[in-house]
Structure formats: structure tokens, C-alpha cells
Amino acid sequence: MPAEALSRRTMLGRGAAAGGALALGPLLAGEALAAAPGAPSAAHPGKGRPKDVYGRIGVRPLINARGTYTVLSGSLMLPEVRDAIDAAARQYVQLDELADAVGRRIGELTQTEFALVSAGCSAGLTHAAAACTAGGNPDLHVNIPDLTGFRKTEAIIPRHSRNVYEAAISAVGLKVVQVETKEELQAAIGPQTALVYIMAGPRVDESELDTETIASVTKPAGVPLLVDAAAEILTIPNVHVQRGADLVGYSGGKCMRGPQSAGLILGREDLVRAAWVHSAPHHGYARGFKVGKEEAMGMLAAVEMWVRRDHDAEYAEWTHWLKQISRRVSSVRGVTTEIRQPEGLSNRTPSLRILWSAKRHEVTGTTVMNAMWDGEPRIALNATGGSDPDQTGVSITPYMMEPRDWRIIADELVRLLHDPPPAPEKPRPPAADVSGTWSVEITYAAGTSSAHRLRLSQDGAQLSGTHTGEFVSRSASGSVSGTEVTVRSRYGEEHGDALSYTFTGTVEGDRMGGDLDMGEYLKGSWTATRS
């Protein structure tokens, strides 16, 4: 069956749902039922919120209306997954035997040859890359990532799939070779090629080098094709395998609602079994990627639940929550809303955009987003904008919400739109000229220091230039407001990671300094002296 002809029912593996013994509960059609504290639901069966175990150590839990971000701890495990983990923790097993049994069972459920439970999708990608490099040969395994003397030493990644997660591939020691066309792909493949890696998504589907085109080159050459589908729904039969992939990686702690510390590799049995050889509890590089019996059985339970869950009821319930939020916030004059249904397979969920005029309400979506993050309860959502430059707003993803969260979110949005928090201070005319070359001393969150350099040009309040770090230079931009300076730079994903720097501080003559925000790499401080 062509991939384009797959129905959504087929892709979600609904065939097993009719015979499943699990009843996930009726769809909550009424507002009173949907809002009832602790009410079970199709998307979130079971009891209400658990006791706050985090508050006692000073950590603030949150309502997740943003999505399955790892930094927000992914998703909430299904009750059946928690039960499986608890039961698994009460007995001993031999892990090689467990991996074999779980791999065969998940392979049956997903209609693939075999499966490996890994310590997250990224670890699974590393094991898959090792399997393609060393083929399960222990004599080679113990030398990874030193590939001296190895026959296979390169991984090909099309330009459209260069991303921060490819570090899982190069971690094996493979040299990354970038290609952009089918001709370049054909020329790059040789005896040294271990695999071709792509990240699933629109950039691949709409590219000259889509999955089928790549497979038409890799299959005859005997080169495995690895697809990173971490954030996608689990399609059964697997859409990527049908398009020619040999191996497909998934996150366990996103849409499948398994353990956050687990992932899946599905596909060719010989390669998946080799990936197991190149994983813990076996030694060498992979010993640190340990999967316990608890995660293995929890991931199996999540896959078993995936083929039994009523996905249509989940989508309907998520949409119902968004409609309730939309109805509430639309009562605020000048607010418009739009519910968008998902396209594609990644993080497949409806979403709600809430827009308003920044001038009329004197507040931006970013300010509202930050206020909700700092509020009580803490709420995570995204800021957004509209087609009109004056439009601002927020977006809500119900994927990871609990049944009563919609009411809390709606109440807080209405309150903030009626009584907005203070707007950030408007920029002032620049009272300093920061043009020139600056020697920058950075102190990172861990306390280590680093010497960098900023070359800045100033045009009125606007700054442009370069930021040179330990290894690379990247463009920089920013502004000056009074004696306050902001400089931003970002190093893209071309080498398998992304670094963003936001320097904020004050200027005094030939010296300046202040705070550094590095996003996922936390905060630090900086001082600079003009040469």
C-alpha cells in the first residue's frame, strides 16, 4: 500500500482497538464533567493529581500546555505503565533474556521485525549507529568511538536533516558527510559508509531527498537508512519502514506516554539485535546508557496501550478543552481564537491560538507567557503572533494537559487580559557607544570560565557584529538602551548542536558586563574590556 494511501486509522494502529479489553472511559461531552477535579478522561484515565512530592524539596510542578519538551519532563506515564514498572521492580531477571522477549513482543505489536528499548531515543540512535558501524562485533565494539582500522567510518546526513540530535550519530566516532542532492548522495556512498541518517518531518517529505528517494539509493548499495522519528506518533504498519527505512527511532516519553528515560528502535532484526550488543549492560562506550528491567517493561506496556487506546476519543477531548478555553477568553473584547488541527505525524495534537492587539490590551503574548510561568500555579505555554504586526498572543497545546487544566488556564488568561502585568520598560536613547573589539570573560553556570571576543558596530541604538568563542565565530546583533546593552548570537545546528548567547548588562566607558542567558545551558555572567 502506498504511504500516501494510508488512512489515519491505519497509521494509528486502530485495528487492535476493537478487540481490546480496556475501556478508557466515555468522552467527556459536558463542561461540568470535563472540569470536575480528578475526573477520569479518555486521554488521561485514572485518578486526579497525585500528592506533590516535588514541593517538599522546593521544586515547582507545572501545568504543561506547551508540549512534550524533555526539559518539561516529557509526558505523564499512563497508569498501566506505572503498574508495569512497579511490578517489574519486584523481581529479578536476566537482562539479555528480557531484551530478547521484549524485542520480539514489541516487534509483533508494531508489525516490525524486532525492537530495542533504549535509554531514550538519542541513546537508541547511538546504538543503531554502532550497529551499522560494527555489526554487533564485540571485538570492534570495545574500540568505539576510536574507529581506527574500521571499514565503516562515515555517516551521511542530508542537509535538511542536520540537527542538534545528530550528535547521537557522531558520538560513535563517525565522520558526518553532508549531501544535498540525489547525485551527491550517490557519489558519497562507498565502502566507508556506515549509514544514512534523516530526521523525519516536513523538511524531508517536501525535499528532493525524501525517504523513498534516499532508500532507492541506499537499498541497492546495502547501506542502512536510519530515521529519527522521536516526537512522532507510532504508526502501525510503520510508515517509515514502508518508505524504505531499515531502522526507526522513537521517544518513549512523548506521545506513547511511557517512561521518560526510555525510547525504541524498530526495524531490521539483524541490525536491532546488533544494536542490543552495542548497548548496556554490555561494556565499552555504551555502559552509561543503561536500561533497567523497569523501563523495559514500562515501555512494553506503553506500546501495548498504544494499540488499545482510543485515539479518536483523545483527539476529541483535547479539542473539547480548547473549545472551552476559546469560549472563555473570547469574552474579552478584541480577543480572537483559532483551533488548528494537526498535520503530519510529529507531536500530533490540535492547538489553540489566542490573539489580541498589543496596543489595545497593552500587553504582549511574551509578557503573558512569562507571567503564567511565574504565577501560581505555574503554567507553561508558548507566545505567538498573527499576520498583523500588531497582533500578539499565546498558543496552547493540550497534548499533555490534565482534564481540569483547561479551566485553570482559561481563568488565568482572562485575568491577565483584564489586568495585564506591567509591560517591559520601553527602550531609551543610547547613552553609550559600544563600537569596537571587546575581550569577554564568561563564567558559566558550572563556574568554569572562557575567553571570548565581541566585535561590534553601532548604528544609533542597533548593534551588529561577530561573537568569537572557543572554536567558532557567529554573527551577533543587539541594542543599546541608555547605558544598558543587549547582544545576542546563535551558533546553528550544522555540527550537531546549537548554542545561543544573550548578553545583557551595563556599559561604563571601556568596560561592560552583566548576566548571560544560554537557554538549555543555563545562566552565567560576563565582563568585557574594550581593546
Coordinates of C-alpha atoms in Angstrom, one line a residue, residues 39 119 123 154 164 176 226 246-247 257 259 261 269 274 276 309 344 370 436 457 475 498:
A39 CA -12.3 13.3 36.8
A119 CA 17.6 4.8 27.4
A123 CA 20.7 6.6 23.1
E154 CA 31.3 7.8 7.8
V164 CA 21.1 19.1 17.3
V176 CA 29.5 13.2 9.1
L226 CA 18.0 5.3 10.0
D246 CA 15.8 0.0 7.9
L247 CA 15.7 1.4 11.4
R257 CA 3.4 8.1 27.5
P259 CA 9.0 6.1 30.7
S261 CA 14.0 7.7 30.2
E269 CA 16.2 -7.8 13.2
A274 CA 23.4 -5.8 16.9
W276 CA 21.5 -4.5 21.6
R309 CA -6.0 3.5 23.3
G344 CA 1.9 15.4 9.8
N370 CA 6.2 34.8 31.3
G436 CA 34.9 48.2 18.8
S457 CA 29.4 48.2 15.2
S475 CA 27.1 36.8 13.8
A498 CA 23.2 24.7 18.9

